[in-house]
Amino acid sequence: MLNTIIVDDEEFARSSLYFLLQEHCEGIHISGIAKSVAEARTLLKNNAIDLIFLDIAMPGENGFELIPDVREYHSHVIFTTAYDQYALRAIKANALDYLLKPIDIDELKVAVEKAEKYISLNKMENSRADRLQNLAQNLAEKTEIRKISLPNGQGYSLVSIDDIIHIAADSNYSVFHLSNGDTITVSKVLKEYEELLPDHQFVRIHKSSILNLNYLKEYNSKNGMEVILKNGEKIAVSRRRASEFAEKIKSYTRIHGDQ
């Protein structure tokens, strides 16, 4: 649902648009109605508004004077006016659409559908940007990460990184093997966790394996290099990662001694 406000100084125009939206646009939730730009500012300040149906020619401040506030609160505008000479200026104000009064029902439906698609995509992009920003922050502080949240199908499991024995790739999924014997399968590729987890403790030993060095018991090269974990599991080390693995072992040993 798009949280929407109607801004128009004419009572008939406000009520007409309200009933058209209620009757023909299921995806619209009308959060308020304003008779002026000043009232619209108050609604924007106190509500999360996705979409504004905004009249242009109003006494006092005209609709264009609300645009800075629209941008500040990340809302979007469909202009409604009886005067088509404003069309070019509406385009420059980045309006989603421009409807002439009396408003045609079909044109209104098209405008709302366009707004729903645009705003939904915009929210997805903002959400993606937020996730990337959070990931970047985690990467910058990855030596400090001690817990990660993993989606478990019903919610999220908060897992201490010290409880992760190893992570195995399964196509586009990552399977976490935990010290209590549980496994959690996550719909993310192994690369994301390779970048996220602290590299002094975790090492990619194969295209399909990340190992927590705290659980390493021994490693050998009897049948190609492999590691043996404290729980008895054996995992292959790929040739291309063998030298990197050896360097990690040296660094890990210097930090942890003979633990």
Coordinates of C-alpha atoms in Angstrom, one line a residue, residues 1-5 21-22 25-32 48-53 76 78 96 111-123:
M1 CA 0.0 0.0 0.0
L2 CA 1.2 3.5 -0.8
N3 CA 0.7 6.0 1.9
T4 CA -0.8 9.0 0.1
I5 CA -2.0 12.5 0.8
L21 CA -8.9 6.7 -5.4
Q22 CA -11.0 4.8 -2.9
C25 CA -7.1 2.2 -6.7
E26 CA -6.7 -0.6 -4.2
G27 CA -3.0 0.0 -3.6
I28 CA -3.6 3.5 -2.2
H29 CA -4.0 4.3 1.5
I30 CA -5.0 7.9 2.0
S31 CA -3.2 9.1 5.1
G32 CA -4.4 12.7 5.0
A48 CA 5.7 8.4 6.2
I49 CA 4.2 9.5 2.9
D50 CA 5.0 7.7 -0.4
L51 CA 2.9 9.6 -2.8
I52 CA 1.4 13.1 -3.0
F53 CA -1.4 14.2 -5.3
H76 CA 6.9 11.4 -4.8
I78 CA 1.6 13.4 -9.1
L96 CA 5.8 10.9 -11.6
A111 CA -0.7 7.1 -13.1
V112 CA -1.2 5.1 -9.9
E113 CA 0.1 1.9 -11.5
K114 CA 3.2 3.8 -12.7
A115 CA 3.7 5.3 -9.2
E116 CA 3.4 1.8 -7.6
K117 CA 6.0 0.3 -9.8
Y118 CA 8.4 3.2 -9.5
I119 CA 8.1 3.6 -5.7
S120 CA 8.4 -0.2 -5.2
L121 CA 11.6 -0.3 -7.3
N122 CA 12.9 2.8 -5.5
K123 CA 12.4 1.1 -2.1

